[in-house]
Tab-separated table of C-alpha atoms in Angstrom:
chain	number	residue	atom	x	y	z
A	1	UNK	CA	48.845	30.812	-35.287
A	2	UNK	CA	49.809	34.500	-34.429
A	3	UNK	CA	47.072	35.506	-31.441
A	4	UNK	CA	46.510	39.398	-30.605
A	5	UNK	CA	47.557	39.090	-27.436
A	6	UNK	CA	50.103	37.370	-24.488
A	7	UNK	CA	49.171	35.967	-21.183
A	8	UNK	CA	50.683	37.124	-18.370
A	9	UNK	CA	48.338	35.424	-15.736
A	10	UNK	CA	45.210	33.906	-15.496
A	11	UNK	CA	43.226	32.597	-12.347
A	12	UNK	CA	39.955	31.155	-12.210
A	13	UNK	CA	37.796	31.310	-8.535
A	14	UNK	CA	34.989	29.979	-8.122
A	15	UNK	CA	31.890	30.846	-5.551
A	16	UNK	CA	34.484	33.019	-3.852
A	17	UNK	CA	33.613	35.535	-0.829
A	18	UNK	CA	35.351	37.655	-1.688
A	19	UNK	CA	38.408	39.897	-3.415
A	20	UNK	CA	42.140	39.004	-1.691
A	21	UNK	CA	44.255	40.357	-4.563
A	22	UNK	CA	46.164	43.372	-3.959
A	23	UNK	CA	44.925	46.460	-5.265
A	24	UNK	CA	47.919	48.434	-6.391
A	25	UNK	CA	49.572	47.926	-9.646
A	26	UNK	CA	53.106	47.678	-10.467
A	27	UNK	CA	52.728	45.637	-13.960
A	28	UNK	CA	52.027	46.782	-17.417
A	29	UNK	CA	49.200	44.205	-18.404
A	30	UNK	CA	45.861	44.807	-19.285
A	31	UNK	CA	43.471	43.208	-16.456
A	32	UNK	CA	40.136	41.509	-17.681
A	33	UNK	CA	37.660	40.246	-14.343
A	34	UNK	CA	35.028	38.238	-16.701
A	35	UNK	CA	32.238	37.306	-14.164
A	36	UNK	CA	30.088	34.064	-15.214
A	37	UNK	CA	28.133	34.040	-11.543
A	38	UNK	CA	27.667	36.777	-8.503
A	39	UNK	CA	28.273	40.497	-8.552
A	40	UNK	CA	30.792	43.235	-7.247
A	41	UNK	CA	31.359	46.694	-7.015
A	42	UNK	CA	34.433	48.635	-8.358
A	43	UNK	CA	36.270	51.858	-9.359
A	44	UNK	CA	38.597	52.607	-11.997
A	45	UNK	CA	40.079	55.928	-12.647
A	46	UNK	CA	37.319	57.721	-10.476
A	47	UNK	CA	34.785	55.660	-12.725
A	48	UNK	CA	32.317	53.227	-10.391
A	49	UNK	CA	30.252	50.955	-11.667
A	50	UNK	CA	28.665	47.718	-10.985
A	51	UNK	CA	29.572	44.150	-12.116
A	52	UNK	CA	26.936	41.648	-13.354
A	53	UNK	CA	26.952	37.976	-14.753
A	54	UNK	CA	28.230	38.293	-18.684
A	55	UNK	CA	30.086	41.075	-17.865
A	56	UNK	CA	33.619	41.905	-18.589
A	57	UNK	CA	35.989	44.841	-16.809
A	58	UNK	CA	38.827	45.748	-18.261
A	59	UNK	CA	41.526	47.792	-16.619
A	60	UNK	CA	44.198	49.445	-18.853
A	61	UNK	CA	48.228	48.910	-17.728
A	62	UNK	CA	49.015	51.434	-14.211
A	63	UNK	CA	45.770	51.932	-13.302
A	64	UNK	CA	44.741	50.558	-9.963
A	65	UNK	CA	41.473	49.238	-9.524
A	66	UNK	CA	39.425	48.817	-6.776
A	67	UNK	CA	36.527	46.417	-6.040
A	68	UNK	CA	34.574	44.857	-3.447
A	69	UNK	CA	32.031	41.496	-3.621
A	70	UNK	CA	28.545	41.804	-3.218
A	71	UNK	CA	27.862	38.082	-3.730
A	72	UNK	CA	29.837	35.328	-3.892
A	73	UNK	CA	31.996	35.424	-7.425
A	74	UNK	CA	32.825	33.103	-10.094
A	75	UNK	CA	35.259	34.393	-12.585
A	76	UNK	CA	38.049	34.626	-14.596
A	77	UNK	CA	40.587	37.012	-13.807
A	78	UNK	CA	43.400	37.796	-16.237
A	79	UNK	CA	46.560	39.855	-17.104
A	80	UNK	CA	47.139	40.399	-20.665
A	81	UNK	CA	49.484	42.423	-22.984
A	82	UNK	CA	48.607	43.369	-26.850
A	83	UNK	CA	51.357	41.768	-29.018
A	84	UNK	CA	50.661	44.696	-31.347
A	85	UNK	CA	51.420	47.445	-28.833
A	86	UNK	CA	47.837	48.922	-29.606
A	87	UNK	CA	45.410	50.603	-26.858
A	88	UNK	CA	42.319	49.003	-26.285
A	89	UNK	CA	40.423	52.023	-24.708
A	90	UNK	CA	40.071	55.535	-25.979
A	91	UNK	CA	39.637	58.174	-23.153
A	92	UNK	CA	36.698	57.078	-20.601
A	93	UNK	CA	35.590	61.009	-21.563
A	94	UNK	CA	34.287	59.469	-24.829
A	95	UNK	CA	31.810	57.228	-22.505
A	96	UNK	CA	30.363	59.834	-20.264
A	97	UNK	CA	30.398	58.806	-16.906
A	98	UNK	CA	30.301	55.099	-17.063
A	99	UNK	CA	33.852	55.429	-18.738
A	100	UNK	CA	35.016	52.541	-21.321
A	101	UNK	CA	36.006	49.995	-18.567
A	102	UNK	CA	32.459	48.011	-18.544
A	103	UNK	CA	31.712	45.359	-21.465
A	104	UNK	CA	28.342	43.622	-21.240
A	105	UNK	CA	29.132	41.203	-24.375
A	106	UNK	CA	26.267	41.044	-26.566
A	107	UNK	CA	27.494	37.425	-27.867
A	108	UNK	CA	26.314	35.760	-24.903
A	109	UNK	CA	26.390	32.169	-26.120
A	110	UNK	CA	29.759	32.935	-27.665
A	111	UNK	CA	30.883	34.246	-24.777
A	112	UNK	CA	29.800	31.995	-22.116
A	113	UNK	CA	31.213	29.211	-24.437
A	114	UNK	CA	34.589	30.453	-24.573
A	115	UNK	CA	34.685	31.130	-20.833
A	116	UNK	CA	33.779	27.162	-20.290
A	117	UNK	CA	36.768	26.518	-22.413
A	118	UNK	CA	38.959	28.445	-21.049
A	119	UNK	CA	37.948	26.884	-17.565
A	120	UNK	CA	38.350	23.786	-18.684
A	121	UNK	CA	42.341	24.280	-18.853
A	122	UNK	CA	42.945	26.572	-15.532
A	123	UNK	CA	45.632	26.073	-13.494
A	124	UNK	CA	46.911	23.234	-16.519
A	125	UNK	CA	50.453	23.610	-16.669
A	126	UNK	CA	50.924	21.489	-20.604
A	127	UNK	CA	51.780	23.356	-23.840
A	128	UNK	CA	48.578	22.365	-25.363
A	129	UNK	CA	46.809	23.967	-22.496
A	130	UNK	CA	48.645	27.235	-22.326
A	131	UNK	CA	47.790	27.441	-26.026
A	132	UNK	CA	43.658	26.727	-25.444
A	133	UNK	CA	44.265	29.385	-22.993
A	134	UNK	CA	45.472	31.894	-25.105
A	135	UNK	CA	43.322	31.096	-27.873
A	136	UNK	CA	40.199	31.920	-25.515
A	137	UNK	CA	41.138	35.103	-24.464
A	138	UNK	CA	42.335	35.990	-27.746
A	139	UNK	CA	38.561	35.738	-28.656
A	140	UNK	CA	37.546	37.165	-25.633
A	141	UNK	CA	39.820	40.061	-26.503
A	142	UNK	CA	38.392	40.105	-30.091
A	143	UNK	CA	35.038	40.337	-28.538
A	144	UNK	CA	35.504	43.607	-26.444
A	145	UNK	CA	37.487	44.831	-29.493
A	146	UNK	CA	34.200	44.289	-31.764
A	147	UNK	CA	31.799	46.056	-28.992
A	148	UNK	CA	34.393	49.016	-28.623
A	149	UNK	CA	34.506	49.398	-33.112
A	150	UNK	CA	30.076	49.539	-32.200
A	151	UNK	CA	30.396	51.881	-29.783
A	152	UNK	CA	32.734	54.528	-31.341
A	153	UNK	CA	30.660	54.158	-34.817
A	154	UNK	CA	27.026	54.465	-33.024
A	155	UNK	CA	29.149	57.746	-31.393
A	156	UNK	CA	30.240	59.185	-34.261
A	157	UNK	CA	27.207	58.374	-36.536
A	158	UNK	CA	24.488	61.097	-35.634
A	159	UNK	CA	24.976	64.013	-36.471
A	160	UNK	CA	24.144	65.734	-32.637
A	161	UNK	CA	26.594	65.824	-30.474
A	162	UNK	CA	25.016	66.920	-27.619
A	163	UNK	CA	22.392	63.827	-28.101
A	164	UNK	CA	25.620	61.820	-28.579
A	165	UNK	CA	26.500	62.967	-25.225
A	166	UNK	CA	23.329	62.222	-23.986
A	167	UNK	CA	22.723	58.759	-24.951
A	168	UNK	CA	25.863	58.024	-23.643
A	169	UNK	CA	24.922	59.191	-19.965
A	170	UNK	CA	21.768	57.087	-20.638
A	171	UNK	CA	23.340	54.014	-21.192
A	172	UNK	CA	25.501	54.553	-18.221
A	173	UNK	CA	23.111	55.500	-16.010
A	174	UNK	CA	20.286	52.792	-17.179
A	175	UNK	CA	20.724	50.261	-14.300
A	176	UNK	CA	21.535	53.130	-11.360
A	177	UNK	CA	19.188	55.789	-10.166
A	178	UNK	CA	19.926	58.160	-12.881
A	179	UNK	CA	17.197	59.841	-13.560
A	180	UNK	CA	16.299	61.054	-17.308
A	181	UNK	CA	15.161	64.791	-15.836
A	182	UNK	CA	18.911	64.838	-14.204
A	183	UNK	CA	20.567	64.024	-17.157
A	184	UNK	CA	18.319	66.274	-19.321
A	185	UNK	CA	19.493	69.235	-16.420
A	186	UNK	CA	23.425	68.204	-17.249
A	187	UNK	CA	22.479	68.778	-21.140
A	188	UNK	CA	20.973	72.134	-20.148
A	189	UNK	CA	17.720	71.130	-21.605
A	190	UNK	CA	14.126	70.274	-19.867
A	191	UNK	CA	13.448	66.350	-20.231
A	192	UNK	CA	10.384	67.699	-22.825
A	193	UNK	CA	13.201	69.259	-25.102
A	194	UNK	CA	15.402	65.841	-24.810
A	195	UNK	CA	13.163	63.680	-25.310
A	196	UNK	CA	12.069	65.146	-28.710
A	197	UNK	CA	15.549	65.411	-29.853
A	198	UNK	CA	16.606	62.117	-28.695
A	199	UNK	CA	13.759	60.724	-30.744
A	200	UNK	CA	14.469	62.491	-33.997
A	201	UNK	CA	18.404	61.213	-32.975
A	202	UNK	CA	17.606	57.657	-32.888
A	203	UNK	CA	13.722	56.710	-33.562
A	204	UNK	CA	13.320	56.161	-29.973
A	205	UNK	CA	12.491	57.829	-26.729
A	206	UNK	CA	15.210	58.131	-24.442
A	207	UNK	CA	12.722	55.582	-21.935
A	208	UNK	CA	12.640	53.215	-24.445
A	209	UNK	CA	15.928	53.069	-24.893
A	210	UNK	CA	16.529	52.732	-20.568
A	211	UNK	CA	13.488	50.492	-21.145
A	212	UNK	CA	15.636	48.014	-24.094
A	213	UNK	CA	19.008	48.269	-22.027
A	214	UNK	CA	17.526	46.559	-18.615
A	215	UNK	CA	15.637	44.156	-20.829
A	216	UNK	CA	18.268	42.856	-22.137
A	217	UNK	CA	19.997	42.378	-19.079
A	218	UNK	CA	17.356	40.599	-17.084
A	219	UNK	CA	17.498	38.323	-20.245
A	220	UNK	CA	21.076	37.870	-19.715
A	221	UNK	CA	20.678	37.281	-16.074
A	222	UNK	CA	17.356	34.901	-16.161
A	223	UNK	CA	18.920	32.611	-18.890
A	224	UNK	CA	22.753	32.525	-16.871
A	225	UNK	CA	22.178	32.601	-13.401
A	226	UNK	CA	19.266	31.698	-10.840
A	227	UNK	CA	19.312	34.719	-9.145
A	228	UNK	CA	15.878	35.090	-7.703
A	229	UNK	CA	13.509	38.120	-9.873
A	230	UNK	CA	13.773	40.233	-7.134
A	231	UNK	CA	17.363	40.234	-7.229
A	232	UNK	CA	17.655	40.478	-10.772
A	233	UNK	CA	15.513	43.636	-10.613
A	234	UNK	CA	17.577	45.349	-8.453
A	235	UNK	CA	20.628	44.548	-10.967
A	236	UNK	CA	18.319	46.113	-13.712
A	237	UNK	CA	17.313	49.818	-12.034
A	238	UNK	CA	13.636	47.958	-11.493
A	239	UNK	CA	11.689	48.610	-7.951
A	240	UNK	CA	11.165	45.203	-7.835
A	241	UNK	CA	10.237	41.377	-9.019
A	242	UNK	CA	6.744	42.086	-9.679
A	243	UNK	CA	7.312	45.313	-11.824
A	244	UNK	CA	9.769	43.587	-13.677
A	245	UNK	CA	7.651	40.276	-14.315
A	246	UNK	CA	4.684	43.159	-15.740
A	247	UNK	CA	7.129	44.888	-18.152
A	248	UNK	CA	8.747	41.671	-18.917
A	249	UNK	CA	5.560	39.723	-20.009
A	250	UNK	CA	4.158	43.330	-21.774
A	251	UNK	CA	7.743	43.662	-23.884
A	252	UNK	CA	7.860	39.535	-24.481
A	253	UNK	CA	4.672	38.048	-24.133
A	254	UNK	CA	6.317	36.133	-21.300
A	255	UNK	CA	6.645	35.640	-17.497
A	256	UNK	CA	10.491	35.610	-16.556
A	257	UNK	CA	10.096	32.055	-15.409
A	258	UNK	CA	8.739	30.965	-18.704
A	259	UNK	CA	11.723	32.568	-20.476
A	260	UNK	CA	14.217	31.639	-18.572
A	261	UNK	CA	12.688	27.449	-18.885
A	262	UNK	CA	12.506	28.131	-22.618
A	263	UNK	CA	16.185	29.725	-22.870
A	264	UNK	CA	18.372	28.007	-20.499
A	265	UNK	CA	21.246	26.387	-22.247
């Protein structure tokens, strides 16, 4: 079997302090940090952003990146090359400010699957090993590939490209403190005027679309971690547990405990 991609290096760490690999690069892989548990800060190409369970960074060949633990880490770090010589990433100018380098894989079951699997065979030095390691980040690769294909079609879809523009600000913006009346003042527009356009753009307001994004990743949080609800709001852009538990059971018909008892796998 032909797979889409070589393996330079992989290491798996678990419940680890913090980050003791160097920081400057003087290799032409592609670096994935796939996080199954904790949380960390980092910066690519003057692009920051923050790390969460189900995540995946991705850091094209020259580019240094820099990142710092904010909880004790367990993932898989990787350097990979394309066997077809192709580019993962457009330009991060085609993400607004959150940049390209972020994947929060929507496959979660998939994903978290593969990531056993490919634990399961760290640090194995046998043929058969190397090749179940290769064949899970193949897929892993596959999987960033499919989200990227959904990003640049939802991009190029509408017909606005100033709301284009916008939504992508949203979406990188949802779990910081960007606020929708700052990001309305970058588009040269009053929120009133964005909101109304945003809505005949995509059928939604540009809150319910902040409001969808940090749902689904308090989902992804409850069901693969036990971070505590206060935590996981603070991961989501929410003031707090309680806030999030009302919106939660308002959107779901659910406390957060209740989902995450009926959802763990």
């Amino acid at each position: 079997m032909e797979y889409p991609l070589q393996v330079g290096f992989h290491h798996y760490s678990v419940n680890k302090p913090r980050f003791v690999l160097p920081i400057g690069r003087d290799d032409d892989h592609w670096l994935l940090f796939a996080l199954t548990h904790g949380h960390f800060r980092y910066r690519i190409a003057g692009i920051e952003g923050t790390a969460v369970p189900g995540d995946v960074i991705v850091c094209p060949p020259g580019i240094d990146v820099r990142r710092e633990a904010l909880a004790p880490l367990t993932l898989h770090y990787a350097g990979v090359q394309p066997t077809s010589g192709e580019a993962l990433l457009p330009t991060p100018r085609e993400f607004g400010s959150g940049g390209p380098y972020r994947f929060a894989v929507r496959d979660t079951k998939r994903h978290y699957a593969n990531l056993r699997r490919i634990a399961a065979v760290s640090g194995r030095r046998d043929a058969m090993s190397a090749l179940r390691l290769c064949h899970g980040l193949s897929d892993l690769w596959l999987q960033l590939q499919e989200e990227l294909e959904d990003r640049l079609q939802a991009a190029s879809a509408p017909p606005d490209s100033t709301m284009q523009a916008v939504r992508r600000e949203i979406e990188a913006r949802a779990f910081d403190d960007g606020r929708l009346q700052d990001i309305a003042a970058g588009a040269s527009m009053s929120r009133t005027v964005m909101t109304k356009r945003f809505k005949a753009a995509y059928g939604m307001t540009p809150q319910q679309h902040v409001n969808a994004l940090r749902l689904s990743r308090a989902k992804q949080l409850l069901i693969h971690t036990d971070y505590t609800l206060d935590h996981i709001a603070g991961l989501c852009g929410y003031d707090s547990g309680s806030y999030l538990s009302r919106v939660f059971h308002d959107a779901e018909g659910a406390r957060p405990s209740e989902y995450r008892r009926r959802n763990r796998l």
